[in-house]
Short mmCIF file of C-alpha atoms in Angstrom, two decimals:
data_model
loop_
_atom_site.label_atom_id
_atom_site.label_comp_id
_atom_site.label_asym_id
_atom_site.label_seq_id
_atom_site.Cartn_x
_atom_site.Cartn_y
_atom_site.Cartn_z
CA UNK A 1 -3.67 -88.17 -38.45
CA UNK A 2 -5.05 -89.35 -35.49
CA UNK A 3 -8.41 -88.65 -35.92
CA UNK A 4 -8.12 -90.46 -39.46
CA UNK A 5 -7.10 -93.63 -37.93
CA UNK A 6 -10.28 -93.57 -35.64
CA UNK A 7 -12.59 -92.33 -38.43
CA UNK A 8 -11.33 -95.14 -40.05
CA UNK A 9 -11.68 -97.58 -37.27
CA UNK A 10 -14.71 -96.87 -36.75
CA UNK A 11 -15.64 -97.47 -40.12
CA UNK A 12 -15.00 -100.93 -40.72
CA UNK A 13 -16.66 -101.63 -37.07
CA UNK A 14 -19.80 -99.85 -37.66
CA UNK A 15 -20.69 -101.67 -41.07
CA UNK A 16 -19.66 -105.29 -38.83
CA UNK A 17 -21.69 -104.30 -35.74
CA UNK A 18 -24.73 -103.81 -37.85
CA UNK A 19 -23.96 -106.81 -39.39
CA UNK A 20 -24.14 -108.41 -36.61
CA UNK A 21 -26.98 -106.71 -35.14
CA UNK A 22 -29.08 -107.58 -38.18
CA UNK A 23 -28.16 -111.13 -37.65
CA UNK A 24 -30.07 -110.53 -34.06
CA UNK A 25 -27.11 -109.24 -31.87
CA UNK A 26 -28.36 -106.97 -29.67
CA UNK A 27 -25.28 -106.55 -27.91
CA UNK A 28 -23.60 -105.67 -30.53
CA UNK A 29 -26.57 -103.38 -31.94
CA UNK A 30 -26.59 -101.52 -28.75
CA UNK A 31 -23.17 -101.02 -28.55
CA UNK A 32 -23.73 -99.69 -32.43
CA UNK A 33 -26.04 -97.26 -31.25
CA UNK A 34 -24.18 -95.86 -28.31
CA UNK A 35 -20.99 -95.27 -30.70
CA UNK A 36 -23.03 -93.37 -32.94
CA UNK A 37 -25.25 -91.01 -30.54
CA UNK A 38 -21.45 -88.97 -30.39
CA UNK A 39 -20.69 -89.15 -33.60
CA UNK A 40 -24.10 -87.80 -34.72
CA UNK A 41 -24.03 -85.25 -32.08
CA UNK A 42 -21.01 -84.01 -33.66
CA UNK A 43 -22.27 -83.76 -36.88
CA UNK A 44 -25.74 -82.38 -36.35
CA UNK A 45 -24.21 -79.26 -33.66
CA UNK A 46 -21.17 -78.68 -36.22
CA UNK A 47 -23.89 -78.08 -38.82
CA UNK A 48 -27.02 -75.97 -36.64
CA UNK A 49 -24.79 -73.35 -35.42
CA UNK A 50 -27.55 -70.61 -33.56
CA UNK A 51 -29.42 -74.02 -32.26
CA UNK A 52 -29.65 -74.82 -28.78
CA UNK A 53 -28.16 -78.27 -27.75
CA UNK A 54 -31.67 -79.16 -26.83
CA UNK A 55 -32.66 -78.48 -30.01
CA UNK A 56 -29.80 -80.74 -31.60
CA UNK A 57 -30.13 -83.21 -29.25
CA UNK A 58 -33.75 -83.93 -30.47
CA UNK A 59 -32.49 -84.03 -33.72
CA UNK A 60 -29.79 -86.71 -32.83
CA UNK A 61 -32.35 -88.97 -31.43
CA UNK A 62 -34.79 -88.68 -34.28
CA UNK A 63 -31.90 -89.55 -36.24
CA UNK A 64 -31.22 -92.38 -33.75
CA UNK A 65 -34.87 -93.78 -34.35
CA UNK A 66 -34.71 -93.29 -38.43
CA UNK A 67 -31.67 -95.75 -38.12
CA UNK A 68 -33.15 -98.19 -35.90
CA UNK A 69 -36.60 -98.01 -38.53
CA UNK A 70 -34.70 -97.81 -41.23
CA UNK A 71 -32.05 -100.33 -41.31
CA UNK A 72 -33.27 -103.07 -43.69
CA UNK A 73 -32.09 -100.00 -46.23
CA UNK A 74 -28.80 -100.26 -45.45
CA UNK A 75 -27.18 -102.49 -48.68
CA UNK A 76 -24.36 -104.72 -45.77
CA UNK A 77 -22.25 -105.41 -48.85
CA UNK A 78 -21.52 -101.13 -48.31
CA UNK A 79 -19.93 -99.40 -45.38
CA UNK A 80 -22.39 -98.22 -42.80
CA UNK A 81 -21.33 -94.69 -42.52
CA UNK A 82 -21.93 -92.99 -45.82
CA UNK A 83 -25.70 -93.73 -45.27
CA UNK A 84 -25.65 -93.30 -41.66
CA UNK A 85 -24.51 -89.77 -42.78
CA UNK A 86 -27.25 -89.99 -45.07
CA UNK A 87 -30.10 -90.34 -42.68
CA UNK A 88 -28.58 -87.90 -40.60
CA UNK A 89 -28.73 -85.28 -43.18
CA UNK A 90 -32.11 -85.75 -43.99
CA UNK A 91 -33.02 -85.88 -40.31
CA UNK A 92 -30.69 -82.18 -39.92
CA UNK A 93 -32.59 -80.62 -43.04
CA UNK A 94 -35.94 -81.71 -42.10
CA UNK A 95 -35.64 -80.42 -38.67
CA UNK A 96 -34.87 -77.02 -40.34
CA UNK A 97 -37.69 -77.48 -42.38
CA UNK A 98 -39.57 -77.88 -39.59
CA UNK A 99 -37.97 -74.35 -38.24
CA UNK A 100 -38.72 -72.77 -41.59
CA UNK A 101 -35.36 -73.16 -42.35
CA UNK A 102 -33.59 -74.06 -45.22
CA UNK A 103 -29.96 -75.39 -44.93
CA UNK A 104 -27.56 -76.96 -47.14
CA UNK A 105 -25.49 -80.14 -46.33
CA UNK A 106 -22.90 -81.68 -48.85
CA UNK A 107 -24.19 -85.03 -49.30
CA UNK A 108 -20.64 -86.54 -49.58
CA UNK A 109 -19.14 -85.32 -45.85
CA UNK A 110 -18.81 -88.62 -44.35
CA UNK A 111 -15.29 -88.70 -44.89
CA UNK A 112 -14.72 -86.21 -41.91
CA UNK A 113 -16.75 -86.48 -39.61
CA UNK A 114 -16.65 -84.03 -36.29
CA UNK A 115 -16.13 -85.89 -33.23
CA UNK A 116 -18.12 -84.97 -31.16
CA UNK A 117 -16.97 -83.78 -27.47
CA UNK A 118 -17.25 -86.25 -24.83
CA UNK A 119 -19.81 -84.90 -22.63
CA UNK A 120 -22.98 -86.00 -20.89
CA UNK A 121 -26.10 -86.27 -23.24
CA UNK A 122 -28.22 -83.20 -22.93
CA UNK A 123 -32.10 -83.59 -22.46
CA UNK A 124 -34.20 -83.03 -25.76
CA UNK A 125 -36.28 -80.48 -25.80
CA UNK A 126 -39.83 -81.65 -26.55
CA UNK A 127 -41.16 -82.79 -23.47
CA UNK A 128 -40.80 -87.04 -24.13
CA UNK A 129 -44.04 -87.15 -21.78
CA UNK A 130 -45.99 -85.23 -23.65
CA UNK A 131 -44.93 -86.92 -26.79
CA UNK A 132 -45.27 -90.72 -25.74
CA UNK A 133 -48.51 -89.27 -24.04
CA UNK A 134 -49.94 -88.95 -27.13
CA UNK A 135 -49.50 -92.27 -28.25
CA UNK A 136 -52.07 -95.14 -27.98
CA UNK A 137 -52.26 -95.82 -23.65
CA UNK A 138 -50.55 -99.23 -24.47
CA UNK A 139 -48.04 -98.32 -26.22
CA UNK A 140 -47.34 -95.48 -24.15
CA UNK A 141 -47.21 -97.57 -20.73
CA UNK A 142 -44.52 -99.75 -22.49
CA UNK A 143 -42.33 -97.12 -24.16
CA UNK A 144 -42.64 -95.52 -20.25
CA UNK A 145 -41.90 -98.29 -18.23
CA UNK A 146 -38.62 -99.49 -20.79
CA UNK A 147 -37.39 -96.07 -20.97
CA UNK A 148 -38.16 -93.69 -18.53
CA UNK A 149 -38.27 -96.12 -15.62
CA UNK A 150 -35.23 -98.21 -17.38
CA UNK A 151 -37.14 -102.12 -16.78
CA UNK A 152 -35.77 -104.95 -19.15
CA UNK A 153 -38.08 -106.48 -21.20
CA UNK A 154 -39.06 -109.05 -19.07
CA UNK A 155 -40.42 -106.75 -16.33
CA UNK A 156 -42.10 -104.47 -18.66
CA UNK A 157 -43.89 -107.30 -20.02
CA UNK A 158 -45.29 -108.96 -16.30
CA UNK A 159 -46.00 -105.17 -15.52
CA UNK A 160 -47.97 -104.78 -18.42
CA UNK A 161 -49.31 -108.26 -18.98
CA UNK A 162 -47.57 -108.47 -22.18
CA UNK A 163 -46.33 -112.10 -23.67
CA UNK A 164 -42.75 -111.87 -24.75
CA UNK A 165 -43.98 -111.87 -28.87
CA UNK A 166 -47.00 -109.78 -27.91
CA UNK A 167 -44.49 -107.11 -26.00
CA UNK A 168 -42.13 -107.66 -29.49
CA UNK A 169 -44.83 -106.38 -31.87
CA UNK A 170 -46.24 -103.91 -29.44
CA UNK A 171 -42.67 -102.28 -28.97
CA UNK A 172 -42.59 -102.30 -32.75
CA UNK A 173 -45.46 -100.32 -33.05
CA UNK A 174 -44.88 -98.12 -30.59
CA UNK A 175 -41.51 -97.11 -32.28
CA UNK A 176 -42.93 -96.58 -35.31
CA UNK A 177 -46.01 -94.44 -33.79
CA UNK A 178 -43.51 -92.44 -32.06
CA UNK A 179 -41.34 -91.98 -35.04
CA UNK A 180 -44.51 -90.76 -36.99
CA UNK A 181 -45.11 -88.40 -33.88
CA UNK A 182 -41.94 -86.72 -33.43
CA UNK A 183 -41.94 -86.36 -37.19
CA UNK A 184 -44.98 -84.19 -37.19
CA UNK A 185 -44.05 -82.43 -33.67
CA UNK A 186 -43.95 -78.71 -34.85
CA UNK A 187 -44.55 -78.75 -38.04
CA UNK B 1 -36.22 -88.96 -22.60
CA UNK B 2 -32.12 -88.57 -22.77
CA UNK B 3 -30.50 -90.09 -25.70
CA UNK B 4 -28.90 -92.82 -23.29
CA UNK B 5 -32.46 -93.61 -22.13
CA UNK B 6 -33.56 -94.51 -26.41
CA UNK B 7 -30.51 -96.64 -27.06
CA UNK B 8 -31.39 -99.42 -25.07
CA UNK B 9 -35.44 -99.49 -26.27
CA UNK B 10 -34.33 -99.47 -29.85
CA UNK B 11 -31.92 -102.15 -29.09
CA UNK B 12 -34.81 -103.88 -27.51
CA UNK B 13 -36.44 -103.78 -30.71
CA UNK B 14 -35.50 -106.71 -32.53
CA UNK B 15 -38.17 -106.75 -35.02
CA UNK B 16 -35.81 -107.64 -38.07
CA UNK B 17 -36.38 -104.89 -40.95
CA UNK B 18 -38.59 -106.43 -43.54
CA UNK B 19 -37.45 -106.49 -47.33
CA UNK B 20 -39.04 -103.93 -49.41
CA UNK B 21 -38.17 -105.47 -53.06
CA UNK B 22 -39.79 -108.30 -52.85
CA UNK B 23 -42.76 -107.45 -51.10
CA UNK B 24 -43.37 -104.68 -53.44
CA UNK B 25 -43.40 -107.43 -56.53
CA UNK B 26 -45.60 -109.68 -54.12
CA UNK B 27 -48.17 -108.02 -52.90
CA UNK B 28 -48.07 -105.02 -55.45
CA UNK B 29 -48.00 -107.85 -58.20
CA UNK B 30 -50.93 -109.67 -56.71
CA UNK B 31 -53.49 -106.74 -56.50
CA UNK B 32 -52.23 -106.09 -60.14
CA UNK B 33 -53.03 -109.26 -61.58
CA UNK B 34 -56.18 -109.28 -59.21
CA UNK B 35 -57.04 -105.75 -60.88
CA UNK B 36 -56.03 -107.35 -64.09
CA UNK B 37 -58.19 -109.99 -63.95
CA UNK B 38 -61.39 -108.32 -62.75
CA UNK B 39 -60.83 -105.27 -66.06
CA UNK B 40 -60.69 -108.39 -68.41
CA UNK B 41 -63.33 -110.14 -67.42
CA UNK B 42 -65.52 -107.34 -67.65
CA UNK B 43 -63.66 -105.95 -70.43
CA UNK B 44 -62.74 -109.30 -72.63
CA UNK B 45 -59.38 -109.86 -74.59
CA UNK B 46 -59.47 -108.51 -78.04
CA UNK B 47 -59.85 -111.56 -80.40
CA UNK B 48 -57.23 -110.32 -82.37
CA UNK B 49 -54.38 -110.62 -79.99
CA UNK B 50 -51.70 -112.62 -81.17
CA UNK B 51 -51.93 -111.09 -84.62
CA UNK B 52 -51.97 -107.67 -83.19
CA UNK B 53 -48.85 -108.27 -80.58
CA UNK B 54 -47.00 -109.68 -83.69
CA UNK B 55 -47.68 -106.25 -85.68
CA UNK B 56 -44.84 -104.07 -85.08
CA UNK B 57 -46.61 -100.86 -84.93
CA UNK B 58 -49.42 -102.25 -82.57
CA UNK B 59 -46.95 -104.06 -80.45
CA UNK B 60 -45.56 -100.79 -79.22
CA UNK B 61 -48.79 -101.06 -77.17
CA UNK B 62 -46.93 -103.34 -74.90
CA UNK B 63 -43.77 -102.08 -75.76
CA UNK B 64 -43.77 -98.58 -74.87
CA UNK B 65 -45.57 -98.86 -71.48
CA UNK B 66 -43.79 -102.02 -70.41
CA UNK B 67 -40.33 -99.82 -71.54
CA UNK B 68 -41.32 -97.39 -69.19
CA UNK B 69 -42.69 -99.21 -66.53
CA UNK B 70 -39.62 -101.16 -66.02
CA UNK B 71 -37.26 -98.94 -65.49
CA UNK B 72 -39.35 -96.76 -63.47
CA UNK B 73 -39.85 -99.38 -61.04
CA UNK B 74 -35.89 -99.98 -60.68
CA UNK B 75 -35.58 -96.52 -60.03
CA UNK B 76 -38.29 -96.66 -56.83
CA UNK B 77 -36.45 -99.80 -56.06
CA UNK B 78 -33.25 -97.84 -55.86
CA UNK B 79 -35.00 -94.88 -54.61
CA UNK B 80 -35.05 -96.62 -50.97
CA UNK B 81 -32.03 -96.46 -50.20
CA UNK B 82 -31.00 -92.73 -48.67
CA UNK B 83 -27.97 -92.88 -50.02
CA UNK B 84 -29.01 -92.96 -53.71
CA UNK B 85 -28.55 -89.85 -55.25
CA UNK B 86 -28.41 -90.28 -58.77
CA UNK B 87 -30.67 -93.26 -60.78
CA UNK B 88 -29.38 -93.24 -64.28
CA UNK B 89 -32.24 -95.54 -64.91
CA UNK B 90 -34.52 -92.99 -65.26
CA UNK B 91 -32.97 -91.85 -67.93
CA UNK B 92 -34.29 -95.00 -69.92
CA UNK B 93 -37.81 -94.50 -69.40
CA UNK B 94 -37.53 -90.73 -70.05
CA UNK B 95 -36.17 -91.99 -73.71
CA UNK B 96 -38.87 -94.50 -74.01
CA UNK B 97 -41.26 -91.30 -72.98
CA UNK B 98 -39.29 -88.91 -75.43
CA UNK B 99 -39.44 -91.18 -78.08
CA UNK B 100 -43.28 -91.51 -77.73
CA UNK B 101 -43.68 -88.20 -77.70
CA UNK B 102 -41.75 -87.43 -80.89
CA UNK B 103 -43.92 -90.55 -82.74
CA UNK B 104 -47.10 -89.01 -81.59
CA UNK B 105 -45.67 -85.60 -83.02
CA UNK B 106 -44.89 -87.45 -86.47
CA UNK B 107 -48.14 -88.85 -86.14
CA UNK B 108 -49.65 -85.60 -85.39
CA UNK B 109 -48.37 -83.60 -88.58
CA UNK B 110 -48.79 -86.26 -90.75
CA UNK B 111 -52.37 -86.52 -90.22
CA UNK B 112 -54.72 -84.39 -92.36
CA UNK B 113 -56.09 -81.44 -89.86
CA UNK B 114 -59.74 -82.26 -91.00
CA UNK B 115 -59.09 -86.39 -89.51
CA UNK B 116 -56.81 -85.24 -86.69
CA UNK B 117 -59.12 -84.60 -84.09
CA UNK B 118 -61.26 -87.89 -85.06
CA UNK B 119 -58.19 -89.58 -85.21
CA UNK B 120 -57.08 -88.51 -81.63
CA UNK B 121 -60.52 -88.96 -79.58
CA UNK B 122 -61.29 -92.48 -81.11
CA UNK B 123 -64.07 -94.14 -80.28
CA UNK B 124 -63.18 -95.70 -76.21
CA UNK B 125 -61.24 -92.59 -74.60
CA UNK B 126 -63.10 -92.77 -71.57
CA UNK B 127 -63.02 -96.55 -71.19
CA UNK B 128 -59.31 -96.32 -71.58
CA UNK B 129 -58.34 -93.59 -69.27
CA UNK B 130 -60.84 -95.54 -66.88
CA UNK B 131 -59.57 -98.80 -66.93
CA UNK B 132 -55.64 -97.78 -66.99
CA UNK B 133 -56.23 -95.38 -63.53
CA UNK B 134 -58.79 -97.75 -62.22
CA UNK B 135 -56.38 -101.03 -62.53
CA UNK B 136 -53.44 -99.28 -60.99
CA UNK B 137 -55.45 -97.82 -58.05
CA UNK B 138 -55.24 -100.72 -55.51
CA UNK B 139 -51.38 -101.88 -56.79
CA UNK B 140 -50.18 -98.04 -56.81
CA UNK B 141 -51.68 -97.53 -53.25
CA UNK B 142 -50.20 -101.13 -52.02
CA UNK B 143 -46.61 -100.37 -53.40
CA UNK B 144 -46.29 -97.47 -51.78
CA UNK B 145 -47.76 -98.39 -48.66
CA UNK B 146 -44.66 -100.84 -48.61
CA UNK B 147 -42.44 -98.34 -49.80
CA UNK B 148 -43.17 -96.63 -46.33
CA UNK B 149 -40.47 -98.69 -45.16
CA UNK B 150 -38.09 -97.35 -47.20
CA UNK B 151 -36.09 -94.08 -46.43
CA UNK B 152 -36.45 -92.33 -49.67
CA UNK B 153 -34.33 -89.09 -50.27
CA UNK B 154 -36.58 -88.03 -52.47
CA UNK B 155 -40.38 -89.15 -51.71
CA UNK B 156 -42.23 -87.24 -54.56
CA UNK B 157 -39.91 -88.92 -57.48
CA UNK B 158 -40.15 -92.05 -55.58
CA UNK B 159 -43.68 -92.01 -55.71
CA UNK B 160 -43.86 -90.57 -59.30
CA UNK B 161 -41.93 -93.82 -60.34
CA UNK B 162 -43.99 -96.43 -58.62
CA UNK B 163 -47.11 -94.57 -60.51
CA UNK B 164 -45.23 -94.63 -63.72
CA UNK B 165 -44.53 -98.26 -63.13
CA UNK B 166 -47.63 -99.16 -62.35
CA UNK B 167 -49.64 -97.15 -64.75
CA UNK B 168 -47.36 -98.85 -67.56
CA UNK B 169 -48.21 -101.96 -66.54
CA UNK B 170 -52.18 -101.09 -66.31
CA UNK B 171 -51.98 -99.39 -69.89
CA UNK B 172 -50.27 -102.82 -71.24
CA UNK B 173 -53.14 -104.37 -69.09
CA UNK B 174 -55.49 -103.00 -70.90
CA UNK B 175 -54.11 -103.29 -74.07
CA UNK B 176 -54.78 -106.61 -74.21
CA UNK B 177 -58.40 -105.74 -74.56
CA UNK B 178 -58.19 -102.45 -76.53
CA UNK B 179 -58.48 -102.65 -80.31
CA UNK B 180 -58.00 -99.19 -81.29
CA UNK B 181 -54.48 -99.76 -82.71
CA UNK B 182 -54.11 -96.09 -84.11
CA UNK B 183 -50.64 -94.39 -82.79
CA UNK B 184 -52.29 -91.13 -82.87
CA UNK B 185 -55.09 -92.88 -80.47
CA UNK B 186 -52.96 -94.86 -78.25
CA UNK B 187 -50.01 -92.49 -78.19
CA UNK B 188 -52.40 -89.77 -76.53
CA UNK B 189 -54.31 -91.81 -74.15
CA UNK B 190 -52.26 -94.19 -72.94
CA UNK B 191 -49.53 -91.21 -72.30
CA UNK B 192 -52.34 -89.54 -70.33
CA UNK B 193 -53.24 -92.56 -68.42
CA UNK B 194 -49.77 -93.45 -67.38
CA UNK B 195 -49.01 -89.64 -66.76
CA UNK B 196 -52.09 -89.04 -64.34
CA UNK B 197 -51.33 -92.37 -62.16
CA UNK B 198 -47.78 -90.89 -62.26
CA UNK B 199 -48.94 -87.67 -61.02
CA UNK B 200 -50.77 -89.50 -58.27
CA UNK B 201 -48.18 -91.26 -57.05
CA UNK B 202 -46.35 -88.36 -57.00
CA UNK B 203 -48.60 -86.75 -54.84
CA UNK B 204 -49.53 -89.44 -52.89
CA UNK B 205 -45.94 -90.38 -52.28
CA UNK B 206 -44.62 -86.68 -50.82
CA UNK B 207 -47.25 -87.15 -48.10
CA UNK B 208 -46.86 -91.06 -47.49
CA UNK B 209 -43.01 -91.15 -48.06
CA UNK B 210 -41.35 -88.67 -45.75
CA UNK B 211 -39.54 -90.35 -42.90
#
């Protein structure tokens, strides 16, 4: 019973922080993002049994990314989870795909979500240098500097001689190269 | 890169998501009419035209590509979201495609066997089959370039229907030019026309599409 009352918590605050976060809150979008990474750690483990937690932890982060890409195909007059369980299923299935694995996921689970067990985030497994090393030197020096060295914006963009739009689209970009990257990592 | 190191750079990213639907009608629309334009001038418009679009029979020119073009295109539409799993649309334009296919197999017995043949190649296959792929070339390749934004669940149907979409709307197109108003003509090239833009979206989609 418990656990229903927070499943159902959550609910209503995930479709209103992404609300909000499409109306530009980025407090609210990070804060979005962090109560999800969990959640869709719970799901992807509960469902790649025989996987390392390196190997699901990739998997949670390219599901992270397909959200943050993705969003604008989120309908806000729906709850959020039911197609953040979506994306997360495609992003599980692909990544046994990728495995030459097939696996089945009931597209209609949302409803019970695992929890996942508070613990600290595992590393992925595909070496993040090597991937952001592959992408254009620009966008690679950014993507380092924000997250591997953990500078705001504002930093990033004096380091790198970036304008604050010019850093905007670049990040962008980069995202989206990175996405494309990961995507065909392995396959 | 842990998780908790990603969080904040996608939150940094405020880029807002861009719409797909109307871009798709925009930009996919313009190169269509652009496309459009170019075929007719080269082309012409048959002289004929209001007469012929008021002729039930030759009306289903328009009628059967638009009907099938329509609904296909609300299905890619839909076909964006990742949580779509069903599009009962489709079911319309397979009718409108089933229903064709049952008038060209009327059309088909009730033609002597000696005129069937004739009666089938006509006299501007190649023209047609030309113009319908090469109109929907530059639209079919825009709409699914912004369709890349979307997070189909299924990228090969998705791209199937923005080919069937836009091949409809090339084959009505190019009806505006085409005289040949015989069913047994227009029923088997058109079909083919729409079907092999179809097929290339298809194909083009299950490599562009994934996400």
């Amino acid at each position: 019973m418990q656990d229903e009352k927070t499943v159902s918590a959550h609910k209503s605050d995930w479709s209103e922080l992404m609300r909000a976060a499409l109306h530009g809150d980025a407090a609210a979008y990070r804060r979005l993002l962090a109560e999800m990474a969990p959640v869709l750690r719970g799901i992807v483990r509960s469902r790649a049994s025989g996987m390392g937690s390196d190997w699901c932890e990739d998997v949670v982060q390219d599901t992270l990314m397909a959200i943050h890409l993705k969003r604008g195909t989120w309908n806000p007059e729906l709850p959020l989870r039911p197609w953040v369980y979506a994306i997360t299923r495609h992003k599980v299935i692909d990544a046994f795909r990728r495995n030459g694995r097939e696996i089945s996921m009931p597209v209609d689970a949302f409803a019970d979500l695992p929890q996942a067990e508070p613990e600290t985030d595992p590393m992925e497994s595909r070496d993040a240098e090597t991937l952001i090393d592959r992408l254009p030197e620009r966008d690679a020096a950014l993507l380092r500097c924000l997250a591997l060295d953990g500078h705001g914006n504002d930093e990033c963009g004096r380091r790198l001689g970036l304008a604050p739009g010019a850093l905007r689209v670049a990040l962008h970009r980069a995202l989206k190269r990175l996405a494309a990257i990961r995507r065909e990592e392995g396959l | 890169m842990r998780t908790d190191q990603l969080i904040p750079v996608l939150a940094f990213d405020d880029t807002p998501p861009r719409p797909i639907a109307p871009r798709i009608l925009g930009m996919a629309g313009l190169w269509l009419m652009a496309a459009a334009a170019i075929a007719l001038l080269i082309l012409g418009i048959r002289e004929d035209l209001l007469q012929a679009m008021s002729t039930p029979v030759t009306a289903m020119k328009w009628v059967l590509p638009l009907g099938s073009a329509i609904p296909a295109l609300l299905a890619a539409m839909a076909l964006t979201r990742p949580v779509t799993l069903r599009v009962p649309i489709l079911w319309t334009a397979a009718a409108v495609g089933a229903a064709a296919a049952l008038w060209l197999l009327l059309s088909i017995m009730g033609t002597p066997a000696d005129q069937l043949m004739p009666g089938i190649r006509g006299n501007s296959r190649v023209v047609c089959l030309t113009s319908i792929i090469g109109i929907s070339i530059l639209p079919l390749g825009t709409a699914l370039w912004v369709l890349r934004d979307g997070a189909s669940p299924a990228p090969g149907l998705s791209g199937a229907c923005t080919g069937l979409a836009v091949g409809g709307f090339a084959a009505a197109i190019y009806a505006l030019h085409c005289n040949e108003d015989a069913p047994l003509f227009f029923l088997v090239w058109y079909s083919l026309g729409i079907l092999i833009v179809g097929a290339i979206g298809a194909i083009a989609g299950r490599r562009l599409l994934r996400w």
